[in-house]
Amino acid sequence: MKKMGENGVVKNYQQVSNFPSLEVSLELQNHGVSKCLDDDGRIKRTGTVWTASAHIITAVIGSGVLSLAWAIAQLGWVAGPVVMILFSFVIYYTSALLADCYRHGDPVCGKRNYTYMDAVRANLGGFQVKVCGFIQYLNLFGVAVGYTIAASISMMAVKRSNCFHSSKGKKNPCHMSSTPYMIMFGVAEILFSQIPDFDQIWWLSIVAAVMSFTYSSIGLALGIAQVAATGTFRGSMTGISIGAVTETQKIWRSFQAFGDIAFAYSYSIILIEIQDTIKSPPSEAKTMKKATLLSVMVTTLFYMLCGCMGYAAFGDQAPGNLLTGFGFYNPFWLLDIANVAIVIHLVGAYQVYCQPLFAFVEKWASQQWPKSEFITKNIQVPIPGFRPFNLNLFRLVWRSAFVVLTTLISMLLPFFNDVVGLLGALGFWPLTVYFPIEMYIAQRRIPKWSTRWVCLQILSIACLVISITAAVGSIAGVVLDLKKYRPFKTSY
């Protein structure tokens, strides 16, 4: 139907009262600007299956892959691969449920949820929104700490491999502190954190994804070479034996291995943010499910190869960090390339994870103090040959302070395996399983005690038990590490 607008302009509306966003879209079409804007009035999204997959792979194939050989060593040839495959199925299934929650109501025309918290607010509301926000942003903060630790370990590995190589068999322990390397990584992140929005780091994600494949492939190749050199597949069906470790350590380590595997697959906390970069049609949920399936298949293949070949190469002595645990054998230059690739990847992965947290704080600050020029004003900084850069003083101060804080905490707790396991345990159940399942039940109005409802709840409870056991194992590991650690002084 036709409706008279302001200044006598006739606007062509259809009967879409249930979806006001469509009215906006139709109005924009009549003014010839729909080619530039989406149905919510924002600049048209350009993301595809490939860019979404790049974001996911950047987030998933991170430092977690390096601890998988150690995790399989704790569980053995039977339980290790089985647990990894089960985690991949759970991650894919719950991610598909979460993708359906991007739009509230109608999957094509419903109101968009720009963040994970927006989705929880739209589908569950109440106190659960605050709980979700606290867990999500605490987990993102923790990931930043974990990635800083992992990057410093890889930078030290490059330095130590060259130290061992130059000593040519001489007894040189090549000890060094991780602190300077964490500071170097922090300085790089302060610079990259000034990229304003999530959708502007697609190029960084692609570079990081390429790097992740590079070092994963090198780790796999070195594992194969090690097996070929020894002529045997090491390891056992049940993992590290009691005797090499105590019975209590075996239990704690097995629990921690669950956390390491969970961390290696963790990306649900930024799934909605990634989905918000995807163009439509087809629907964002359909594209996101394809990207999720592709990414989970690729990462699981790499994880199985890297984890299993690492365990086959080292057996019960599998290192906590695969590429720094080869003992700096030749070719040392190949290990250097792999560890440099890890550092480059982690620079990008840090941003992929932290951008949602940056955006949340900046949005909150602008709502609290909308008239503050310190918070809202952008300063045009000319860059020769490029478009001017919009410098925001609040963004500069807040993001720099965040990076400094995560770097300081990393210096205090440089325990790669235990921190990775703890992060995986804390974030896995609530963010990867509980909230996606509960939001899906609410959105699809699945009847309580129906067969599907019961099955979803059983899955949720089972994953809760896994998360609790993994957290206990990781905390026990951190406690043991702290007994022999001296902050800022311990060298490796």
GROMACS .gro file of C-alpha atoms in nm:
model
  492
    1MET     CA    1   0.000   0.000   0.000
    2LYS     CA    2   0.101   0.362  -0.044
    3LYS     CA    3   0.153   0.606   0.237
    4MET     CA    4   0.218   0.984   0.228
    5GLY     CA    5   0.545   1.072   0.400
    6GLU     CA    6   0.710   1.399   0.491
    7ASN     CA    7   0.730   1.673   0.224
    8GLY     CA    8   0.466   1.493   0.022
    9VAL     CA    9   0.693   1.201  -0.071
   10VAL     CA   10   0.494   0.886  -0.138
   11LYS     CA   11   0.647   0.581   0.027
   12ASN     CA   12   0.553   0.235  -0.089
   13TYR     CA   13   0.490   0.005   0.208
   14GLN     CA   14   0.377  -0.357   0.218
   15GLN     CA   15   0.187  -0.532   0.493
   16VAL     CA   16   0.492  -0.612   0.706
   17SER     CA   17   0.385  -0.478   1.042
   18ASN     CA   18   0.527  -0.783   1.218
   19PHE     CA   19   0.872  -0.699   1.085
   20PRO     CA   20   0.938  -0.325   1.112
   21SER     CA   21   1.290  -0.373   0.981
   22LEU     CA   22   1.134  -0.460   0.644
   23GLU     CA   23   0.954  -0.127   0.636
   24VAL     CA   24   1.288   0.045   0.679
   25SER     CA   25   1.438  -0.167   0.402
   26LEU     CA   26   1.150  -0.097   0.161
   27GLU     CA   27   1.169   0.274   0.234
   28LEU     CA   28   1.543   0.270   0.165
   29GLN     CA   29   1.480   0.096  -0.167
   30ASN     CA   30   1.249   0.377  -0.276
   31HIS     CA   31   1.524   0.627  -0.200
   32GLY     CA   32   1.785   0.427  -0.392
   33VAL     CA   33   2.017   0.356  -0.099
   34SER     CA   34   1.936  -0.011  -0.022
   35LYS     CA   35   2.243  -0.113  -0.221
   36CYS     CA   36   2.460   0.044   0.049
   37LEU     CA   37   2.266  -0.046   0.365
   38ASP     CA   38   2.134  -0.364   0.524
   39ASP     CA   39   1.785  -0.408   0.668
   40ASP     CA   40   1.898  -0.264   1.002
   41GLY     CA   41   2.028   0.058   0.845
   42ARG     CA   42   2.395  -0.036   0.887
   43ILE     CA   43   2.651  -0.046   0.606
   44LYS     CA   44   2.595  -0.357   0.397
   45ARG     CA   45   2.779  -0.661   0.529
   46THR     CA   46   3.017  -0.835   0.290
   47GLY     CA   47   3.120  -1.151   0.477
   48THR     CA   48   3.105  -1.490   0.305
   49VAL     CA   49   3.154  -1.858   0.394
   50TRP     CA   50   3.525  -1.810   0.332
   51THR     CA   51   3.575  -1.498   0.546
   52ALA     CA   52   3.368  -1.652   0.828
   53SER     CA   53   3.572  -1.972   0.801
   54ALA     CA   54   3.893  -1.766   0.815
   55HIS     CA   55   3.773  -1.598   1.135
   56ILE     CA   56   3.678  -1.935   1.288
   57ILE     CA   57   4.000  -2.108   1.188
   58THR     CA   58   4.199  -1.813   1.320
   59ALA     CA   59   4.017  -1.844   1.652
   60VAL     CA   60   4.021  -2.225   1.670
   61ILE     CA   61   4.355  -2.344   1.529
   62GLY     CA   62   4.544  -2.141   1.782
   63SER     CA   63   4.783  -2.224   2.058
   64GLY     CA   64   4.549  -2.504   2.167
   65VAL     CA   65   4.673  -2.735   1.890
   66LEU     CA   66   5.018  -2.737   2.048
   67SER     CA   67   4.896  -2.903   2.367
   68LEU     CA   68   4.699  -3.184   2.199
   69ALA     CA   69   4.987  -3.434   2.183
   70TRP     CA   70   5.027  -3.390   2.560
   71ALA     CA   71   4.649  -3.429   2.608
   72ILE     CA   72   4.640  -3.753   2.409
   73ALA     CA   73   4.941  -3.877   2.606
   74GLN     CA   74   4.737  -3.846   2.926
   75LEU     CA   75   4.436  -4.030   2.779
   76GLY     CA   76   4.599  -4.286   2.548
   77TRP     CA   77   4.539  -4.410   2.195
   78VAL     CA   78   4.178  -4.510   2.266
   79ALA     CA   79   4.030  -4.232   2.479
   80GLY     CA   80   4.237  -3.947   2.327
   81PRO     CA   81   4.107  -3.955   1.967
   82VAL     CA   82   3.757  -4.055   2.080
   83VAL     CA   83   3.732  -3.755   2.315
   84MET     CA   84   3.859  -3.524   2.040
   85ILE     CA   85   3.599  -3.648   1.790
   86LEU     CA   86   3.321  -3.621   2.051
   87PHE     CA   87   3.421  -3.262   2.125
   88SER     CA   88   3.413  -3.178   1.753
   89PHE     CA   89   3.057  -3.315   1.721
   90VAL     CA   90   2.939  -3.124   2.028
   91ILE     CA   91   3.102  -2.800   1.909
   92TYR     CA   92   2.949  -2.827   1.562
   93TYR     CA   93   2.602  -2.914   1.693
   94THR     CA   94   2.584  -2.641   1.957
   95SER     CA   95   2.735  -2.387   1.715
   96ALA     CA   96   2.457  -2.468   1.467
   97LEU     CA   97   2.201  -2.408   1.742
   98LEU     CA   98   2.369  -2.078   1.828
   99ALA     CA   99   2.374  -1.968   1.462
  100ASP     CA  100   1.994  -1.998   1.458
  101CYS     CA  101   1.979  -1.743   1.740
  102TYR     CA  102   2.144  -1.462   1.542
  103ARG     CA  103   1.802  -1.332   1.440
  104HIS     CA  104   1.522  -1.325   1.694
  105GLY     CA  105   1.195  -1.469   1.569
  106ASP     CA  106   1.198  -1.503   1.192
  107PRO     CA  107   1.530  -1.656   1.070
  108VAL     CA  108   1.536  -1.428   0.762
  109CYS     CA  109   1.367  -1.105   0.869
  110GLY     CA  110   1.386  -1.113   1.248
  111LYS     CA  111   1.570  -0.858   1.459
  112ARG     CA  112   1.947  -0.902   1.449
  113ASN     CA  113   2.149  -0.983   1.760
  114TYR     CA  114   2.487  -0.817   1.715
  115THR     CA  115   2.663  -0.991   2.005
  116TYR     CA  116   2.641  -1.308   2.209
  117MET     CA  117   2.490  -1.109   2.495
  118ASP     CA  118   2.227  -0.958   2.265
  119ALA     CA  119   2.121  -1.311   2.167
  120VAL     CA  120   2.092  -1.416   2.533
  121ARG     CA  121   1.900  -1.096   2.613
  122ALA     CA  122   1.654  -1.154   2.327
  123ASN     CA  123   1.592  -1.523   2.402
  124LEU     CA  124   1.641  -1.566   2.778
  125GLY     CA  125   1.661  -1.220   2.935
  126GLY     CA  126   1.681  -1.141   3.304
  127PHE     CA  127   1.970  -1.241   3.526
  128GLN     CA  128   2.108  -1.484   3.268
  129VAL     CA  129   2.222  -1.191   3.052
  130LYS     CA  130   2.451  -1.064   3.329
  131VAL     CA  131   2.583  -1.413   3.399
  132CYS     CA  132   2.654  -1.467   3.029
  133GLY     CA  133   2.828  -1.132   2.994
  134PHE     CA  134   3.047  -1.192   3.298
  135ILE     CA  135   3.153  -1.540   3.183
  136GLN     CA  136   3.203  -1.437   2.820
  137TYR     CA  137   3.417  -1.135   2.883
  138LEU     CA  138   3.612  -1.304   3.162
  139ASN     CA  139   3.686  -1.586   2.918
  140LEU     CA  140   3.792  -1.341   2.646
  141PHE     CA  141   4.023  -1.176   2.897
  142GLY     CA  142   4.164  -1.515   2.989
  143VAL     CA  143   4.222  -1.605   2.624
  144ALA     CA  144   4.424  -1.285   2.584
  145VAL     CA  145   4.641  -1.396   2.878
  146GLY     CA  146   4.678  -1.747   2.735
  147TYR     CA  147   4.777  -1.620   2.391
  148THR     CA  148   5.036  -1.384   2.540
  149ILE     CA  149   5.193  -1.677   2.726
  150ALA     CA  150   5.189  -1.896   2.413
  151ALA     CA  151   5.345  -1.622   2.198
  152SER     CA  152   5.628  -1.564   2.446
  153ILE     CA  153   5.702  -1.938   2.461
  154SER     CA  154   5.731  -1.952   2.082
  155MET     CA  155   5.955  -1.645   2.071
  156MET     CA  156   6.179  -1.802   2.336
  157ALA     CA  157   6.183  -2.125   2.136
  158VAL     CA  158   6.331  -1.939   1.837
  159LYS     CA  159   6.598  -1.782   2.058
  160ARG     CA  160   6.681  -2.110   2.233
  161SER     CA  161   6.697  -2.315   1.913
  162ASN     CA  162   6.954  -2.074   1.774
  163CYS     CA  163   7.136  -2.079   2.108
  164PHE     CA  164   7.156  -2.460   2.104
  165HIS     CA  165   7.261  -2.461   1.740
  166SER     CA  166   7.538  -2.206   1.793
  167SER     CA  167   7.673  -2.389   2.100
  168LYS     CA  168   7.735  -2.699   1.880
  169GLY     CA  169   7.704  -2.959   2.151
  170LYS     CA  170   7.856  -2.757   2.431
  171LYS     CA  171   7.679  -2.777   2.764
  172ASN     CA  172   7.483  -2.455   2.746
  173PRO     CA  173   7.145  -2.454   2.922
  174CYS     CA  174   7.038  -2.146   2.723
  175HIS     CA  175   6.813  -2.027   3.008
  176MET     CA  176   6.613  -1.711   2.952
  177SER     CA  177   6.320  -1.518   3.094
  178SER     CA  178   5.983  -1.494   2.920
  179THR     CA  179   5.922  -1.137   3.043
  180PRO     CA  180   6.092  -0.942   2.759
  181TYR     CA  181   5.909  -1.150   2.499
  182MET     CA  182   5.572  -1.090   2.662
  183ILE     CA  183   5.645  -0.717   2.657
  184MET     CA  184   5.731  -0.734   2.286
  185PHE     CA  185   5.404  -0.915   2.212
  186GLY     CA  186   5.211  -0.663   2.422
  187VAL     CA  187   5.356  -0.368   2.229
  188ALA     CA  188   5.247  -0.528   1.900
  189GLU     CA  189   4.895  -0.585   2.037
  190ILE     CA  190   4.867  -0.222   2.150
  191LEU     CA  191   4.925  -0.117   1.790
  192PHE     CA  192   4.685  -0.368   1.632
  193SER     CA  193   4.418  -0.308   1.896
  194GLN     CA  194   4.362   0.038   1.750
  195ILE     CA  195   4.185  -0.121   1.449
  196PRO     CA  196   3.835   0.013   1.526
  197ASP     CA  197   3.592  -0.268   1.435
  198PHE     CA  198   3.569  -0.645   1.405
  199ASP     CA  199   3.482  -0.637   1.033
  200GLN     CA  200   3.801  -0.442   0.958
  201ILE     CA  201   4.034  -0.720   1.070
  202TRP     CA  202   3.931  -0.974   0.804
  203TRP     CA  203   4.274  -0.942   0.640
  204LEU     CA  204   4.445  -1.007   0.973
  205SER     CA  205   4.232  -1.321   1.016
  206ILE     CA  206   4.329  -1.451   0.672
  207VAL     CA  207   4.700  -1.397   0.743
  208ALA     CA  208   4.660  -1.564   1.084
  209ALA     CA  209   4.469  -1.859   0.932
  210VAL     CA  210   4.751  -1.915   0.681
  211MET     CA  211   5.003  -1.904   0.965
  212SER     CA  212   4.802  -2.158   1.167
  213PHE     CA  213   4.812  -2.404   0.878
  214THR     CA  214   5.185  -2.337   0.838
  215TYR     CA  215   5.290  -2.427   1.190
  216SER     CA  216   5.036  -2.709   1.223
  217SER     CA  217   5.175  -2.864   0.903
  218ILE     CA  218   5.533  -2.827   1.027
  219GLY     CA  219   5.440  -2.988   1.360
  220LEU     CA  220   5.275  -3.273   1.172
  221ALA     CA  221   5.575  -3.316   0.941
  222LEU     CA  222   5.818  -3.321   1.233
  223GLY     CA  223   5.605  -3.579   1.410
  224ILE     CA  224   5.604  -3.800   1.101
  225ALA     CA  225   5.980  -3.755   1.062
  226GLN     CA  226   6.038  -3.848   1.425
  227VAL     CA  227   5.828  -4.164   1.388
  228ALA     CA  228   6.011  -4.253   1.066
  229ALA     CA  229   6.349  -4.203   1.235
  230THR     CA  230   6.267  -4.429   1.531
  231GLY     CA  231   6.063  -4.674   1.324
  232THR     CA  232   5.802  -4.713   1.600
  233PHE     CA  233   5.472  -4.565   1.713
  234ARG     CA  234   5.514  -4.481   2.078
  235GLY     CA  235   5.242  -4.455   2.337
  236SER     CA  236   4.991  -4.694   2.491
  237MET     CA  237   4.620  -4.762   2.486
  238THR     CA  238   4.563  -4.603   2.828
  239GLY     CA  239   4.814  -4.316   2.817
  240ILE     CA  240   5.089  -4.229   3.060
  241SER     CA  241   5.136  -4.510   3.308
  242ILE     CA  242   5.116  -4.498   3.683
  243GLY     CA  243   5.477  -4.514   3.794
  244ALA     CA  244   5.589  -4.244   3.555
  245VAL     CA  245   5.338  -4.034   3.749
  246THR     CA  246   5.149  -4.099   4.071
  247GLU     CA  247   4.791  -4.224   4.065
  248THR     CA  248   4.667  -3.881   4.177
  249GLN     CA  249   4.868  -3.706   3.906
  250LYS     CA  250   4.726  -3.944   3.646
  251ILE     CA  251   4.373  -3.845   3.747
  252TRP     CA  252   4.446  -3.469   3.753
  253ARG     CA  253   4.629  -3.482   3.422
  254SER     CA  254   4.348  -3.677   3.256
  255PHE     CA  255   4.099  -3.416   3.376
  256GLN     CA  256   4.324  -3.136   3.254
  257ALA     CA  257   4.348  -3.303   2.912
  258PHE     CA  258   3.971  -3.256   2.871
  259GLY     CA  259   4.019  -2.884   2.934
  260ASP     CA  260   4.302  -2.863   2.681
  261ILE     CA  261   4.089  -3.027   2.411
  262ALA     CA  262   3.792  -2.805   2.497
  263PHE     CA  263   4.013  -2.495   2.468
  264ALA     CA  264   4.142  -2.614   2.131
  265TYR     CA  265   3.786  -2.610   1.994
  266SER     CA  266   3.662  -2.297   2.170
  267TYR     CA  267   3.518  -2.022   1.951
  268SER     CA  268   3.146  -2.008   2.035
  269ILE     CA  269   3.201  -1.696   2.245
  270ILE     CA  270   3.263  -1.496   1.927
  271LEU     CA  271   3.035  -1.687   1.687
  272ILE     CA  272   2.756  -1.427   1.687
  273GLU     CA  273   3.007  -1.148   1.627
  274ILE     CA  274   3.150  -1.341   1.330
  275GLN     CA  275   2.800  -1.410   1.198
  276ASP     CA  276   2.721  -1.038   1.211
  277THR     CA  277   2.980  -0.981   0.937
  278ILE     CA  278   2.802  -1.213   0.687
  279LYS     CA  279   2.603  -1.079   0.395
  280SER     CA  280   2.258  -1.207   0.299
  281PRO     CA  281   2.087  -1.368   0.109
  282PRO     CA  282   2.114  -1.657   0.177
  283SER     CA  283   2.032  -1.628   0.544
  284GLU     CA  284   2.321  -1.559   0.778
  285ALA     CA  285   2.243  -1.878   0.973
  286LYS     CA  286   2.270  -2.093   0.659
  287THR     CA  287   2.606  -1.940   0.564
  288MET     CA  288   2.734  -1.965   0.922
  289LYS     CA  289   2.645  -2.334   0.947
  290LYS     CA  290   2.840  -2.404   0.628
  291ALA     CA  291   3.138  -2.208   0.761
  292THR     CA  292   3.115  -2.393   1.093
  293LEU     CA  293   3.099  -2.736   0.928
  294LEU     CA  294   3.393  -2.655   0.701
  295SER     CA  295   3.601  -2.511   0.986
  296VAL     CA  296   3.529  -2.792   1.234
  297MET     CA  297   3.612  -3.059   0.972
  298VAL     CA  298   3.940  -2.889   0.880
  299THR     CA  299   4.044  -2.827   1.240
  300THR     CA  300   3.952  -3.178   1.355
  301LEU     CA  301   4.161  -3.329   1.075
  302PHE     CA  302   4.457  -3.113   1.172
  303TYR     CA  303   4.405  -3.181   1.541
  304MET     CA  304   4.392  -3.557   1.493
  305LEU     CA  305   4.703  -3.555   1.275
  306CYS     CA  306   4.908  -3.318   1.494
  307GLY     CA  307   4.795  -3.466   1.826
  308CYS     CA  308   4.829  -3.830   1.724
  309MET     CA  309   5.158  -3.790   1.539
  310GLY     CA  310   5.300  -3.590   1.829
  311TYR     CA  311   5.202  -3.870   2.068
  312ALA     CA  312   5.337  -4.135   1.830
  313ALA     CA  313   5.668  -3.947   1.814
  314PHE     CA  314   5.717  -3.887   2.187
  315GLY     CA  315   5.485  -4.131   2.365
  316ASP     CA  316   5.444  -4.062   2.736
  317GLN     CA  317   5.710  -3.790   2.710
  318ALA     CA  318   5.495  -3.580   2.474
  319PRO     CA  319   5.565  -3.212   2.555
  320GLY     CA  320   5.306  -2.963   2.672
  321ASN     CA  321   5.390  -2.745   2.371
  322LEU     CA  322   5.461  -2.958   2.065
  323LEU     CA  323   5.686  -2.721   1.872
  324THR     CA  324   5.896  -2.614   2.169
  325GLY     CA  325   5.930  -2.974   2.287
  326PHE     CA  326   6.114  -3.125   1.993
  327GLY     CA  327   6.437  -3.064   2.182
  328PHE     CA  328   6.555  -2.823   1.916
  329TYR     CA  329   6.663  -3.096   1.680
  330ASN     CA  330   6.762  -3.019   1.324
  331PRO     CA  331   6.639  -2.870   1.107
  332PHE     CA  332   6.640  -2.589   1.360
  333TRP     CA  333   6.545  -2.335   1.092
  334LEU     CA  334   6.219  -2.521   1.028
  335LEU     CA  335   6.128  -2.497   1.395
  336ASP     CA  336   6.211  -2.127   1.381
  337ILE     CA  337   5.970  -2.081   1.089
  338ALA     CA  338   5.698  -2.270   1.276
  339ASN     CA  339   5.738  -2.068   1.593
  340VAL     CA  340   5.746  -1.737   1.404
  341ALA     CA  341   5.422  -1.848   1.232
  342ILE     CA  342   5.270  -1.915   1.575
  343VAL     CA  343   5.357  -1.565   1.693
  344ILE     CA  344   5.209  -1.404   1.379
  345HIS     CA  345   4.897  -1.616   1.416
  346LEU     CA  346   4.854  -1.527   1.781
  347VAL     CA  347   4.881  -1.157   1.703
  348GLY     CA  348   4.572  -1.195   1.481
  349ALA     CA  349   4.390  -1.440   1.709
  350TYR     CA  350   4.431  -1.204   2.005
  351GLN     CA  351   4.244  -0.937   1.808
  352VAL     CA  352   3.971  -1.174   1.689
  353TYR     CA  353   3.895  -1.265   2.049
  354CYS     CA  354   3.936  -0.922   2.206
  355GLN     CA  355   3.745  -0.706   1.957
  356PRO     CA  356   3.403  -0.804   2.105
  357LEU     CA  357   3.525  -0.706   2.452
  358PHE     CA  358   3.668  -0.378   2.322
  359ALA     CA  359   3.338  -0.297   2.147
  360PHE     CA  360   3.129  -0.380   2.456
  361VAL     CA  361   3.323  -0.143   2.685
  362GLU     CA  362   3.327   0.137   2.425
  363LYS     CA  363   2.954   0.107   2.361
  364TRP     CA  364   2.881   0.115   2.734
  365ALA     CA  365   3.105   0.421   2.783
  366SER     CA  366   2.941   0.611   2.496
  367GLN     CA  367   2.597   0.540   2.645
  368GLN     CA  368   2.704   0.655   2.990
  369TRP     CA  369   2.880   0.973   2.876
  370PRO     CA  370   2.738   1.059   2.531
  371LYS     CA  371   2.857   1.424   2.549
  372SER     CA  372   3.217   1.345   2.641
  373GLU     CA  373   3.449   1.437   2.355
  374PHE     CA  374   3.720   1.217   2.508
  375ILE     CA  375   3.494   0.916   2.450
  376THR     CA  376   3.305   1.005   2.133
  377LYS     CA  377   3.529   1.236   1.929
  378ASN     CA  378   3.742   1.095   1.646
  379ILE     CA  379   4.058   1.276   1.540
  380GLN     CA  380   4.151   1.251   1.172
  381VAL     CA  381   4.516   1.143   1.144
  382PRO     CA  382   4.644   1.180   0.787
  383ILE     CA  383   4.837   0.881   0.646
  384PRO     CA  384   5.022   0.947   0.317
  385GLY     CA  385   4.882   0.726   0.040
  386PHE     CA  386   4.593   0.600   0.253
  387ARG     CA  387   4.266   0.721   0.398
  388PRO     CA  388   4.293   0.923   0.720
  389PHE     CA  389   4.289   0.713   1.036
  390ASN     CA  390   4.017   0.788   1.292
  391LEU     CA  391   4.197   0.812   1.625
  392ASN     CA  392   3.974   0.794   1.931
  393LEU     CA  393   4.145   0.891   2.257
  394PHE     CA  394   3.926   0.672   2.477
  395ARG     CA  395   3.989   0.375   2.248
  396LEU     CA  396   4.361   0.443   2.260
  397VAL     CA  397   4.375   0.462   2.641
  398TRP     CA  398   4.130   0.180   2.721
  399ARG     CA  399   4.264  -0.076   2.475
  400SER     CA  400   4.624   0.001   2.562
  401ALA     CA  401   4.546  -0.040   2.933
  402PHE     CA  402   4.375  -0.374   2.861
  403VAL     CA  403   4.679  -0.507   2.675
  404VAL     CA  404   4.914  -0.389   2.952
  405LEU     CA  405   4.701  -0.565   3.215
  406THR     CA  406   4.686  -0.897   3.026
  407THR     CA  407   5.062  -0.878   2.972
  408LEU     CA  408   5.130  -0.824   3.343
  409ILE     CA  409   4.908  -1.117   3.441
  410SER     CA  410   5.083  -1.334   3.182
  411MET     CA  411   5.415  -1.252   3.345
  412LEU     CA  412   5.277  -1.368   3.680
  413LEU     CA  413   5.126  -1.695   3.549
  414PRO     CA  414   5.335  -1.825   3.257
  415PHE     CA  415   5.205  -2.185   3.279
  416PHE     CA  416   5.096  -2.274   2.928
  417ASN     CA  417   4.925  -2.610   2.975
  418ASP     CA  418   4.751  -2.536   3.302
  419VAL     CA  419   4.621  -2.196   3.190
  420VAL     CA  420   4.499  -2.342   2.858
  421GLY     CA  421   4.317  -2.622   3.040
  422LEU     CA  422   4.158  -2.386   3.291
  423LEU     CA  423   4.036  -2.147   3.019
  424GLY     CA  424   3.889  -2.435   2.822
  425ALA     CA  425   3.712  -2.571   3.129
  426LEU     CA  426   3.564  -2.238   3.239
  427GLY     CA  427   3.431  -2.139   2.898
  428PHE     CA  428   3.325  -2.471   2.750
  429TRP     CA  429   3.002  -2.559   2.927
  430PRO     CA  430   2.833  -2.222   2.983
  431LEU     CA  431   2.920  -2.053   2.653
  432THR     CA  432   2.953  -2.347   2.414
  433VAL     CA  433   2.677  -2.572   2.547
  434TYR     CA  434   2.439  -2.428   2.808
  435PHE     CA  435   2.341  -2.092   2.658
  436PRO     CA  436   2.312  -2.215   2.295
  437ILE     CA  437   2.089  -2.502   2.407
  438GLU     CA  438   1.870  -2.286   2.632
  439MET     CA  439   1.834  -2.013   2.368
  440TYR     CA  440   1.744  -2.269   2.103
  441ILE     CA  441   1.481  -2.427   2.332
  442ALA     CA  442   1.331  -2.084   2.402
  443GLN     CA  443   1.336  -1.969   2.039
  444ARG     CA  444   1.187  -2.290   1.898
  445ARG     CA  445   0.949  -2.328   2.196
  446ILE     CA  446   1.048  -2.691   2.253
  447PRO     CA  447   0.804  -2.839   2.509
  448LYS     CA  448   0.946  -2.926   2.848
  449TRP     CA  449   1.002  -3.301   2.901
  450SER     CA  450   0.960  -3.373   2.531
  451THR     CA  451   1.209  -3.622   2.383
  452ARG     CA  452   1.418  -3.347   2.221
  453TRP     CA  453   1.417  -3.134   2.538
  454VAL     CA  454   1.536  -3.430   2.749
  455CYS     CA  455   1.814  -3.516   2.500
  456LEU     CA  456   1.937  -3.156   2.495
  457GLN     CA  457   1.940  -3.142   2.875
  458ILE     CA  458   2.133  -3.471   2.899
  459LEU     CA  459   2.393  -3.328   2.660
  460SER     CA  460   2.417  -3.012   2.871
  461ILE     CA  461   2.458  -3.202   3.200
  462ALA     CA  462   2.721  -3.435   3.053
  463CYS     CA  463   2.924  -3.137   2.930
  464LEU     CA  464   2.888  -2.968   3.272
  465VAL     CA  465   3.047  -3.270   3.439
  466ILE     CA  466   3.334  -3.261   3.188
  467SER     CA  467   3.389  -2.889   3.251
  468ILE     CA  468   3.398  -2.933   3.630
  469THR     CA  469   3.647  -3.219   3.615
  470ALA     CA  470   3.867  -3.030   3.367
  471ALA     CA  471   3.865  -2.719   3.588
  472VAL     CA  472   3.962  -2.922   3.896
  473GLY     CA  473   4.250  -3.086   3.709
  474SER     CA  474   4.381  -2.755   3.576
  475ILE     CA  475   4.358  -2.580   3.913
  476ALA     CA  476   4.555  -2.865   4.068
  477GLY     CA  477   4.820  -2.815   3.799
  478VAL     CA  478   4.842  -2.440   3.862
  479VAL     CA  479   4.880  -2.500   4.237
  480LEU     CA  480   5.170  -2.740   4.176
  481ASP     CA  481   5.336  -2.492   3.937
  482LEU     CA  482   5.308  -2.206   4.185
  483LYS     CA  483   5.502  -2.401   4.446
  484LYS     CA  484   5.820  -2.379   4.238
  485TYR     CA  485   5.763  -2.052   4.053
  486ARG     CA  486   5.913  -1.713   4.135
  487PRO     CA  487   5.732  -1.425   3.957
  488PHE     CA  488   5.946  -1.231   3.706
  489LYS     CA  489   6.253  -1.436   3.804
  490THR     CA  490   6.199  -1.792   3.687
  491SER     CA  491   6.384  -1.867   3.363
  492TYR     CA  492   6.338  -2.147   3.110
   0.00000   0.00000   0.00000
